[in-house]
Coordinates of C-alpha atoms in Angstrom, one line a residue:
X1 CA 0.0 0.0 0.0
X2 CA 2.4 2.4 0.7
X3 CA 4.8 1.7 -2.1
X4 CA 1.1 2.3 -4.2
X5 CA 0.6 5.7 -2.7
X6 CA 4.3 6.9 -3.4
X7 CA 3.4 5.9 -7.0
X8 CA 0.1 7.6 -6.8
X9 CA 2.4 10.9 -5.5
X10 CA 4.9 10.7 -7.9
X11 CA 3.2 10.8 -10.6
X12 CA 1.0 14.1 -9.3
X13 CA 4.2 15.5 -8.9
X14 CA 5.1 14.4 -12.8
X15 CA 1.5 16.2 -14.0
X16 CA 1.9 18.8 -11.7
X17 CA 5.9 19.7 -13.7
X18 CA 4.9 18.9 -16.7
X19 CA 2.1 21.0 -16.4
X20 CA 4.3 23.7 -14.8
X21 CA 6.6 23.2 -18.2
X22 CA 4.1 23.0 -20.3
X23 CA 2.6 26.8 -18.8
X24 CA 6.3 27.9 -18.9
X25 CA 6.7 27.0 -22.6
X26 CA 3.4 28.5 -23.6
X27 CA 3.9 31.5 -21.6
X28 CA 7.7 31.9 -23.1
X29 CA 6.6 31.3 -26.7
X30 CA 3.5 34.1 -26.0
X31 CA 6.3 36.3 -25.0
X32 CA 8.7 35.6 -27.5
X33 CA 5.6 36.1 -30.6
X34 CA 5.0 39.6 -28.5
X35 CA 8.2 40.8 -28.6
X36 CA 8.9 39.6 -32.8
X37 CA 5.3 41.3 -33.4
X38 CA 6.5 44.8 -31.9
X39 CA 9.8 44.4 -33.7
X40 CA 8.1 43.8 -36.8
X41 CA 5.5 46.6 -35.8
X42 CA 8.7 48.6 -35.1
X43 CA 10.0 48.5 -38.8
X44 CA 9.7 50.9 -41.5
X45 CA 6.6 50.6 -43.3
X46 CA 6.7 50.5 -47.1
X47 CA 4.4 52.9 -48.3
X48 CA 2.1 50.1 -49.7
X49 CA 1.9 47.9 -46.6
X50 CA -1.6 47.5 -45.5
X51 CA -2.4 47.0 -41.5
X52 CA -5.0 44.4 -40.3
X53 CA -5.7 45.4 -36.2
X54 CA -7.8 43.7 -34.1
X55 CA -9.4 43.6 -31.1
X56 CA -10.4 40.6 -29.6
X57 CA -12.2 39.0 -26.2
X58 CA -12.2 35.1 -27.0
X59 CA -9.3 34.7 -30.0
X60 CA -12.5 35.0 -33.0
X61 CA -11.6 38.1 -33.8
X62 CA -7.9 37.3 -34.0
X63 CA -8.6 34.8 -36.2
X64 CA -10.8 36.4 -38.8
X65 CA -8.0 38.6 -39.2
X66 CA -5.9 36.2 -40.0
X67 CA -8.1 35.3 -42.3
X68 CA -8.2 38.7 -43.5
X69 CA -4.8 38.9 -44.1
X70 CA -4.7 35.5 -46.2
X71 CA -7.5 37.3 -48.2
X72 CA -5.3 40.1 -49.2
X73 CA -2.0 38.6 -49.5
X74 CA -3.5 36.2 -52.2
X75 CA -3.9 39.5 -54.0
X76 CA -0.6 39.9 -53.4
X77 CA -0.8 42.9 -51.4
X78 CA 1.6 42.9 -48.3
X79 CA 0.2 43.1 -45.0
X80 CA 0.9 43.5 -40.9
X81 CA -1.4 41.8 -38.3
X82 CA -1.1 43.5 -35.4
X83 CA -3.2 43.6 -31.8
X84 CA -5.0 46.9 -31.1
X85 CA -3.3 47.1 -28.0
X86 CA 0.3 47.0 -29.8
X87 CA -1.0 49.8 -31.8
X88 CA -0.8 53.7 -31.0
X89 CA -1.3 57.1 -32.6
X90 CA 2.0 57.2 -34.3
X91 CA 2.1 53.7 -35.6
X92 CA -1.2 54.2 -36.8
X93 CA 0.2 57.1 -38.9
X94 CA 2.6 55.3 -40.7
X95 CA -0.2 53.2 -42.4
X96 CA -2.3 54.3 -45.6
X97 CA -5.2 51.8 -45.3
X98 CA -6.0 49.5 -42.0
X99 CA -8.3 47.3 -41.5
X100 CA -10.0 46.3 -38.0
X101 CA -11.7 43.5 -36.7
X102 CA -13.2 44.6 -33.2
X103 CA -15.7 42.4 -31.1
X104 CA -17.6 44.4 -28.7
X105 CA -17.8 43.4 -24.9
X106 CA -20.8 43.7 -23.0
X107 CA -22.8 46.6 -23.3
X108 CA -21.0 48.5 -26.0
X109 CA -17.6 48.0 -23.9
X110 CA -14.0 47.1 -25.8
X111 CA -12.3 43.8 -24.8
X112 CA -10.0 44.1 -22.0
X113 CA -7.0 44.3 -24.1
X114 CA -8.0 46.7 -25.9
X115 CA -9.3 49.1 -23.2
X116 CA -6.1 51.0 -23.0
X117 CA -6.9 52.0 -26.9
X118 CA -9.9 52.6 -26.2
X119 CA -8.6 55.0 -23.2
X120 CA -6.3 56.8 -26.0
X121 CA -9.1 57.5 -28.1
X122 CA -10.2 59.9 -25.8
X123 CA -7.4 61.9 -25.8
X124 CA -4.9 63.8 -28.2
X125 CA -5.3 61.9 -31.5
X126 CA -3.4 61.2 -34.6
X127 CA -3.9 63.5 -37.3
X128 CA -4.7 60.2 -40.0
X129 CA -6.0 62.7 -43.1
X130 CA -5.0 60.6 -46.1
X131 CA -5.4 57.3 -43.8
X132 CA -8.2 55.4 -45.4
X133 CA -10.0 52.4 -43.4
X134 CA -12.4 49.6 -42.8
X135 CA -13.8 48.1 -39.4
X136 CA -15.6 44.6 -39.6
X137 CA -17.4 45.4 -35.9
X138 CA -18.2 42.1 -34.0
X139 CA -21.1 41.9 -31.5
X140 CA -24.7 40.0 -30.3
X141 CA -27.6 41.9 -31.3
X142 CA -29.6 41.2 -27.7
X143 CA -27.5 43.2 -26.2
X144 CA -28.9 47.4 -26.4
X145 CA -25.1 48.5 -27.8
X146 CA -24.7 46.2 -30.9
X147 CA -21.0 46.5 -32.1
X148 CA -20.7 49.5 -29.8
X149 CA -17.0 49.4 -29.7
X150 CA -16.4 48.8 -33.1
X151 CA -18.9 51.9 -34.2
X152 CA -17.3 53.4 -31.7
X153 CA -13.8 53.1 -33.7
X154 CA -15.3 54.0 -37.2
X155 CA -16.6 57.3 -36.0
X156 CA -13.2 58.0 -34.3
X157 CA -11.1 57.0 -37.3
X158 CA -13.6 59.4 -39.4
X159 CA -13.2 62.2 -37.3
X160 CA -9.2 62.2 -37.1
X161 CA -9.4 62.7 -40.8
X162 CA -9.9 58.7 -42.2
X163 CA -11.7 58.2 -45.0
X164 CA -13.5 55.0 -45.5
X165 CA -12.5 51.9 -47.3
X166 CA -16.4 50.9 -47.6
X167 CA -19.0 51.0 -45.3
X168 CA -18.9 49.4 -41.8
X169 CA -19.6 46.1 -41.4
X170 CA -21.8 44.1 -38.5
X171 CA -21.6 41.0 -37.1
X172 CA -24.1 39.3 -35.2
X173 CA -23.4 36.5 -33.5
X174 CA -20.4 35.1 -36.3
X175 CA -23.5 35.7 -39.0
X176 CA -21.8 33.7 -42.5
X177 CA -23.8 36.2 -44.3
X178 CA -21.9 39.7 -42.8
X179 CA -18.7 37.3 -43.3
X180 CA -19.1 36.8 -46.7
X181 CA -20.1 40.7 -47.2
X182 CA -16.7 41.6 -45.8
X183 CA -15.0 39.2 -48.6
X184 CA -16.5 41.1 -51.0
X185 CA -14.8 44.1 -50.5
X186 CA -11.2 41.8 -49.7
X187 CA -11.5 40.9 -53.3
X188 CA -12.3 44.6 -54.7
X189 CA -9.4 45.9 -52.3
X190 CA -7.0 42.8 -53.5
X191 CA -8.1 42.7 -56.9
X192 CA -8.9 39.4 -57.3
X193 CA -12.5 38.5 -58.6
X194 CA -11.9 34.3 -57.6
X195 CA -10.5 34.7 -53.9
X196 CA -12.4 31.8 -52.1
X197 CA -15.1 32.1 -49.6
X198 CA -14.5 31.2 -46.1
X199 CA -17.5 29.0 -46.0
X200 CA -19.2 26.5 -48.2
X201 CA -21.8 28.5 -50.0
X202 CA -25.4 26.9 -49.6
X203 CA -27.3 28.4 -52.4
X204 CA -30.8 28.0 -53.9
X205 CA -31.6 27.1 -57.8
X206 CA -33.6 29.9 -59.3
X207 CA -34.5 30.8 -63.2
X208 CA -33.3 33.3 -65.5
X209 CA -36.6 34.4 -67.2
X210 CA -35.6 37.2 -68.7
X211 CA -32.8 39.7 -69.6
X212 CA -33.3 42.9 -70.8
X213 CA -30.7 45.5 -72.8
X214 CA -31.5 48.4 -71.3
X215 CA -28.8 51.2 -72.9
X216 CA -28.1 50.3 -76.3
X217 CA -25.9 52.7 -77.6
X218 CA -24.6 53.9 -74.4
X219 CA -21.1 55.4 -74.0
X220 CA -20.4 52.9 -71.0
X221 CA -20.8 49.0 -70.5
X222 CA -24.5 47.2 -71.1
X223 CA -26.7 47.3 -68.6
X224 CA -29.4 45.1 -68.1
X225 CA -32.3 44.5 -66.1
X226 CA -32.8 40.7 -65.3
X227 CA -35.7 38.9 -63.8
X228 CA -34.9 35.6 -61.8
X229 CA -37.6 33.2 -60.6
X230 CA -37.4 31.3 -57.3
X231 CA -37.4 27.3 -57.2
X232 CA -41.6 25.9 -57.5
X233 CA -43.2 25.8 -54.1
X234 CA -41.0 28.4 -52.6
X235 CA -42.0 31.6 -51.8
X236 CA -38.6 33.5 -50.3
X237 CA -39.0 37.0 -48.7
X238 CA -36.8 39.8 -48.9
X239 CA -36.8 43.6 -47.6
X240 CA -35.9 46.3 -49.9
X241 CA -32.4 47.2 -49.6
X242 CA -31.2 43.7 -49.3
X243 CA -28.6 42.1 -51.5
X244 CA -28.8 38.5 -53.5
X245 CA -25.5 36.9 -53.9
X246 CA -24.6 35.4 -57.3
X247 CA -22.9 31.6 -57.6
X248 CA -21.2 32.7 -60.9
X249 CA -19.9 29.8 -63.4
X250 CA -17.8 30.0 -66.4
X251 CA -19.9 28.0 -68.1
X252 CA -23.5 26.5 -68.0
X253 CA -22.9 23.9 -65.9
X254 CA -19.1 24.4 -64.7
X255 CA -18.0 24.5 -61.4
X256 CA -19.3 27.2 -58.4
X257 CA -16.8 30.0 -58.8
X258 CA -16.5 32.9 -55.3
X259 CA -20.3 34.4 -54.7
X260 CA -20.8 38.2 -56.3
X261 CA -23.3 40.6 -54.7
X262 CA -25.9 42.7 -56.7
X263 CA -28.3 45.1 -54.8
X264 CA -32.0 43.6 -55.4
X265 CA -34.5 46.0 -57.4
X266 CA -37.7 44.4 -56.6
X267 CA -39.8 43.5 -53.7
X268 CA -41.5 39.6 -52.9
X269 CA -44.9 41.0 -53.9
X270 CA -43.4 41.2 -57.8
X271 CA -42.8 37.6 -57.5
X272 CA -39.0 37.6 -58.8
X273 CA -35.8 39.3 -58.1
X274 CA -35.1 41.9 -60.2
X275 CA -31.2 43.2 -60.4
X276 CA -29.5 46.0 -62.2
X277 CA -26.3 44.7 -63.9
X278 CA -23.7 46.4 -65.8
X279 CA -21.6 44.0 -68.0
X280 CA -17.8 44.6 -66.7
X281 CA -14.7 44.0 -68.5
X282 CA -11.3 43.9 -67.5
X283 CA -8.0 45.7 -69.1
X284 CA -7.4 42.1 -71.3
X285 CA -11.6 42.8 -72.8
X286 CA -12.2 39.4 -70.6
X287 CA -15.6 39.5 -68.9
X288 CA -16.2 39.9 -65.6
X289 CA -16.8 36.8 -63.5
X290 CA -20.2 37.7 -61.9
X291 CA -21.6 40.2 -64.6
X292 CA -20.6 38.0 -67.6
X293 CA -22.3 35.1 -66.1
X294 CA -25.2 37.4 -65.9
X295 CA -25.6 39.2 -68.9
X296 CA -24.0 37.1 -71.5
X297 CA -22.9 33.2 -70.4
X298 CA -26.0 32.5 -68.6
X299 CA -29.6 32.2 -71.0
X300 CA -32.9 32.6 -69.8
X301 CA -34.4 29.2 -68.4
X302 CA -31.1 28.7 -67.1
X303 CA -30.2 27.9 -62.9
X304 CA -28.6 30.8 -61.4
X305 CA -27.4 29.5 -57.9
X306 CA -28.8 32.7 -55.6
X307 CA -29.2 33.4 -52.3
X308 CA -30.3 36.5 -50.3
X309 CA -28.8 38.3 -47.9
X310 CA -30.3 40.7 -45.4
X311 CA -29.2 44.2 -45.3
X312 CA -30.6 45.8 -42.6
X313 CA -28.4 48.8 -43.0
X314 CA -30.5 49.6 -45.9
X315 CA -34.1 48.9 -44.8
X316 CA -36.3 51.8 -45.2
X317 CA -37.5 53.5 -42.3
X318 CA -40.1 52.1 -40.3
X319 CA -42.0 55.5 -40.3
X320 CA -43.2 58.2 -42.6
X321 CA -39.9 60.8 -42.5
X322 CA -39.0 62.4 -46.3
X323 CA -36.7 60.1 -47.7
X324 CA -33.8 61.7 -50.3
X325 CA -32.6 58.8 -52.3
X326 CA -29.3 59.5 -54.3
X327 CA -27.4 57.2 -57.0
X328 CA -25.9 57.1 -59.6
X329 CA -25.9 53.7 -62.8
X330 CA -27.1 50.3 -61.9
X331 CA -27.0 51.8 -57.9
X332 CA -30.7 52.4 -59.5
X333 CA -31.5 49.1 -58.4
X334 CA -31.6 49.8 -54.7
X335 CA -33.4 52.5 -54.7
X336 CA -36.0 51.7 -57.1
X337 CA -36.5 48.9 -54.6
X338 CA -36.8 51.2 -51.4
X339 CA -39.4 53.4 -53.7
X340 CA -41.1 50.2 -54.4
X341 CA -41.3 50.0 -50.8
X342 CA -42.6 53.8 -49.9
X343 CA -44.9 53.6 -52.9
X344 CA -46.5 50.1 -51.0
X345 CA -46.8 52.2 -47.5
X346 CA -48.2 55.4 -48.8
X347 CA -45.3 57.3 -47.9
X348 CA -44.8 60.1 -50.6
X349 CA -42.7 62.2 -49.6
X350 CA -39.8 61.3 -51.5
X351 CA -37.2 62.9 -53.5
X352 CA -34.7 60.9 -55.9
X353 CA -31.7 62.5 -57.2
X354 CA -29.8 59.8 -60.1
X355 CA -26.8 60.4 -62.8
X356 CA -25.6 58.4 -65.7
X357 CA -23.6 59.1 -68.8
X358 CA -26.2 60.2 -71.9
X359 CA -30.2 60.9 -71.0
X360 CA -30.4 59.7 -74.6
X361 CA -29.4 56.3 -73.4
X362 CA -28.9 55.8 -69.9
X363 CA -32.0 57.0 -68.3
X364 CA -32.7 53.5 -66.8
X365 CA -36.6 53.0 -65.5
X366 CA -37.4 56.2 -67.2
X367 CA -41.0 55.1 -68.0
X368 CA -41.5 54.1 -64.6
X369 CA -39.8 56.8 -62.8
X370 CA -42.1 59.2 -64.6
X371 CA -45.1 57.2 -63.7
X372 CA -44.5 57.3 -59.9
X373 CA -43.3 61.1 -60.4
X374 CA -46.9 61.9 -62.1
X375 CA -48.9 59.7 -59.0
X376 CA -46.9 61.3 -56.2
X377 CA -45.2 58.6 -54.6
X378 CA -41.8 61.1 -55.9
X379 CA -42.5 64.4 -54.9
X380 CA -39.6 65.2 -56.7
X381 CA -36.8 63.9 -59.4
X382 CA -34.0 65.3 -60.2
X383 CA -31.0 63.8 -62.9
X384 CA -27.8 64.9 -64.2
X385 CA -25.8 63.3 -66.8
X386 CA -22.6 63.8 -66.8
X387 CA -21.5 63.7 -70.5
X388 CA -24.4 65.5 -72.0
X389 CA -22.5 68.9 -71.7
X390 CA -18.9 69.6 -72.2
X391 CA -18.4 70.4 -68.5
X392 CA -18.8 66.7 -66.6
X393 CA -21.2 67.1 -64.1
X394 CA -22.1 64.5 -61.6
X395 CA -24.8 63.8 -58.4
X396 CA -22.5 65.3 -55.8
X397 CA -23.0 68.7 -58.2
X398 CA -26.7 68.9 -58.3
X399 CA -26.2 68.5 -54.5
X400 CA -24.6 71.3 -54.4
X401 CA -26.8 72.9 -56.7
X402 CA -29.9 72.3 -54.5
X403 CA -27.8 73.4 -51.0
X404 CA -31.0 75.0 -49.6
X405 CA -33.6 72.0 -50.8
X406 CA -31.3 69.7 -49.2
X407 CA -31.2 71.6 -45.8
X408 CA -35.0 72.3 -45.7
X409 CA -35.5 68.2 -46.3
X410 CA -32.7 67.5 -43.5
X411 CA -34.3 70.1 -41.5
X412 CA -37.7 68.4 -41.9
X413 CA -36.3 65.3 -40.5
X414 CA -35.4 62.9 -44.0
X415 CA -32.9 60.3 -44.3
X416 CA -30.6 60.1 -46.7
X417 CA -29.9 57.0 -48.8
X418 CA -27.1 56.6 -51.2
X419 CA -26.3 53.6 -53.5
X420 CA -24.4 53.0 -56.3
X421 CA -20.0 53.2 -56.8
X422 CA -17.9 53.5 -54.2
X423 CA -15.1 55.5 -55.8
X424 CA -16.0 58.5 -57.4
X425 CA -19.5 59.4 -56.4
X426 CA -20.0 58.1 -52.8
X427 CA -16.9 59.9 -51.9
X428 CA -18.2 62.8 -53.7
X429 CA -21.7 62.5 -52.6
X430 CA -20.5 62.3 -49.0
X431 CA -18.4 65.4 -48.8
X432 CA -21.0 67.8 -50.6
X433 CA -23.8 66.5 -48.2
X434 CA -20.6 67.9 -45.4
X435 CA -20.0 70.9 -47.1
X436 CA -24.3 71.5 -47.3
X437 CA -24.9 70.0 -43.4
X438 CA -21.3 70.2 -41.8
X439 CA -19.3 67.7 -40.7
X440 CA -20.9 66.9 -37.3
X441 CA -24.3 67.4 -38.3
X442 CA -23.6 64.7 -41.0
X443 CA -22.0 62.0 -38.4
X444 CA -25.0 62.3 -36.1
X445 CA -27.3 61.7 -38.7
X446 CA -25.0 58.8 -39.4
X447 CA -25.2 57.6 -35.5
X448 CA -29.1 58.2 -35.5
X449 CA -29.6 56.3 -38.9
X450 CA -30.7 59.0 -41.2
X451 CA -27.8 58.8 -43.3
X452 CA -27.0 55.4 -44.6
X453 CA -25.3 53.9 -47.7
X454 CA -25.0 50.7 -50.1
X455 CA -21.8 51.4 -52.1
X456 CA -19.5 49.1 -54.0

């Protein structure tokens, strides 16, 4: 017996040092990755480096940077991971474009690394004008401060001078669809139109029934307006403002190349999807992956693989506040849904403001457009195209044109919704609406809601 329970002890004692090794090891190797990641963070940063931060509670956050990085590198972009809590004002400086991946804690509370940050933020910051950035905001929608830190970080970014990347993105609860929303913009930013998604894609089979030229003749690329059917027996819904995601092939049949995203243009009472598309080429004349699947591979009575994804970003507003609606080519598509939408509630107080290249050619939806001007459901329309005069003139213009209309509509208590491209006019849209409201007045409406945007 006793010669048992000196067995027994000895080998507690074994656990207990190995154990004890093992936690030395870890805690070692944790130290020794800390110090190479500040060495690294301490190097001069080639002007093209691009920094992926995060902020994380439980390691998810760490990793979908990671994944992040992977993302971008494929587009063989270079790239430094680093902690928040490794970053600082003057690091963040040296960097052109960042990226951040930041759960939220709580009730709108930063992880605990990432408190000291977060402590910084409220005190002499970073002059980052020039910066330009992107936050993927992680959080649990049952609690009152969704993504509160990571909204929290956007609007500090914005006001030390940041511009942004593309729009934040939520999270809710590790939600595959806001994942594969933030790949999206990884493959614009990388350039690469095949980068894999993270997840299996689980898609449904609907029907190309029709496809419709709607610019012949057109300085720019065909557009077309195509109708898709959903499988028999099912009867998906949708909101206006949400987006269905494309499984593009290079051929009928072929295999499931990465998903594309097109803003829809109808709503489930019209009994198909409607989208907006604008064939895209590259430099080589090859077609783009989603849009020539689209508009020229795929044949009506064909499958599309489709699925939707909620956008609650752009939903229209639950009540009956003016609504200014601004966009420019196929960014029609949202907001003919979110009209669509008003139109169905009685809510008339609506004012669209839309650009293109010739009025001879590009005035998409014209016909209807002018119906739901003459009914009232748009109090008023206004369009600019930009090469129909010798001087280009663009959205962002006519906002500026209409200063005083766009105040008293603010002032009245309208949102603002903006679709269509990224570069170019949502930039431009963004700093006339400052320059007309002022800076502040435009983040709170931002913060409260009222001004919200679905740009690509």
């Amino acid at each position: 017996m006793a010669a048992t329970r000196l067995i027994a002890a000895a080998c507690v004692v074994g656990a207990w040092l190995l154990l004890c090794a093992w936690a030395w090891r870890r805690a070692r190797l944790h130290r020794v990755q800390q110090a190479l990641a500040r060495q690294a963070l301490d190097a001069p940063v080639p002007d093209d480096t691009l920094l992926v931060a995060y902020a994380t509670q439980t390691g998810y956050a760490e990793i979908l940077a990671e994944q992040t990085a992977q993302s971008l590198r494929a587009g063989g972009l270079a790239v430094r991971v680093a902690a928040l809590e490794q970053l600082d004002g003057r690091r963040l400086a040296e960097y052109r474009r960042m990226l951040f991946v930041a759960s939220t804690y709580g009730e709108g509370d930063p992880p605990d690394a990432a408190a000291a940050f977060a402590q910084r933020m409220q005190q002499a910051a970073p002059a980052l004008a020039g910066s330009q950035y992107a936050v993927l905001a992680l959080g649990d929608s049952e609690y009152a401060h969704f993504c509160g830190f990571g909204h929290r970080l956007d609007e500090w970014l914005h006001a030390q001078g940041a511009t942004p990347l593309f729009d934040l993105v939520e999270v809710d609860n590790g939600d595959p669809a806001a994942l594969r929303h933030w790949q999206h913009h990884l493959g614009l930013l990388a350039g690469r139109s095949d980068l894999p998604d993270w997840q299996a894609p689980v898609y449904e089979s609907w029907r190309l029934a029709e496809r419709r030229h709607l610019n012949p003749g057109s300085q720019g690329g065909p557009c077309y307006l195509l109708t898709l059917t959903p499988p028999p027996g099912v009867a998906p819904g949708w909101q206006a403002g949400d987006i269905a995601e494309i499984g593009p092939r290079r051929e009928t049949g072929g295999p499931l190349l990465a998903h594309r995203e097109y803003s829809i243009a109808s709503l489930p009472e019209d009994g198909s999807i409607q989208l907006l598309v604008r064939q895209m080429r590259g430099a080589d004349g090859a077609l783009g992956l989603g849009s020539g699947w689209l508009t020229h591979i795929a044949q009506p009575g064909d499958a599309i693989d489709l699925r939707v994804r909620a956008n609650r970003n752009f939903h229209a507003p639950a009540d009956d506040r003016p609504l200014l609606l601004v966009g420019n080519g196929t960014g029609l598509a949202g907001l003919r849904a979110l009209i669509k939408a008003r139109r169905a509630a009685g809510r008339r107080r609506n004012w669209l403001v839309f650009g293109e290249r010739n009025a001879a050619h590009d005035w998409f939806c014209r016909v209807e457009i002018d119906a739901w001007r003459g009914d009232g459901t748009l109090e008023r329309v206004d369009a600019v195209f930009s090469r129909d005069q010798p001087q280009r003139r663009y959205v962002q213009h006519l906002l500026r044109e209409q200063a005083d209309a766009v105040r008293a509509w603010i002032d009245a208590g309208a949102a603002v919704y903006v679709c269509g491209s990224l570069q170019g006019m949502a930039g431009g849209v963004d700093a006339a609406l400052q320059d007309i409201l002022g800076a502040a007045r435009l983040q709170a409406m931002q913060h409260d809601g009222r001004y919200r945007r679905d740009v690509y």
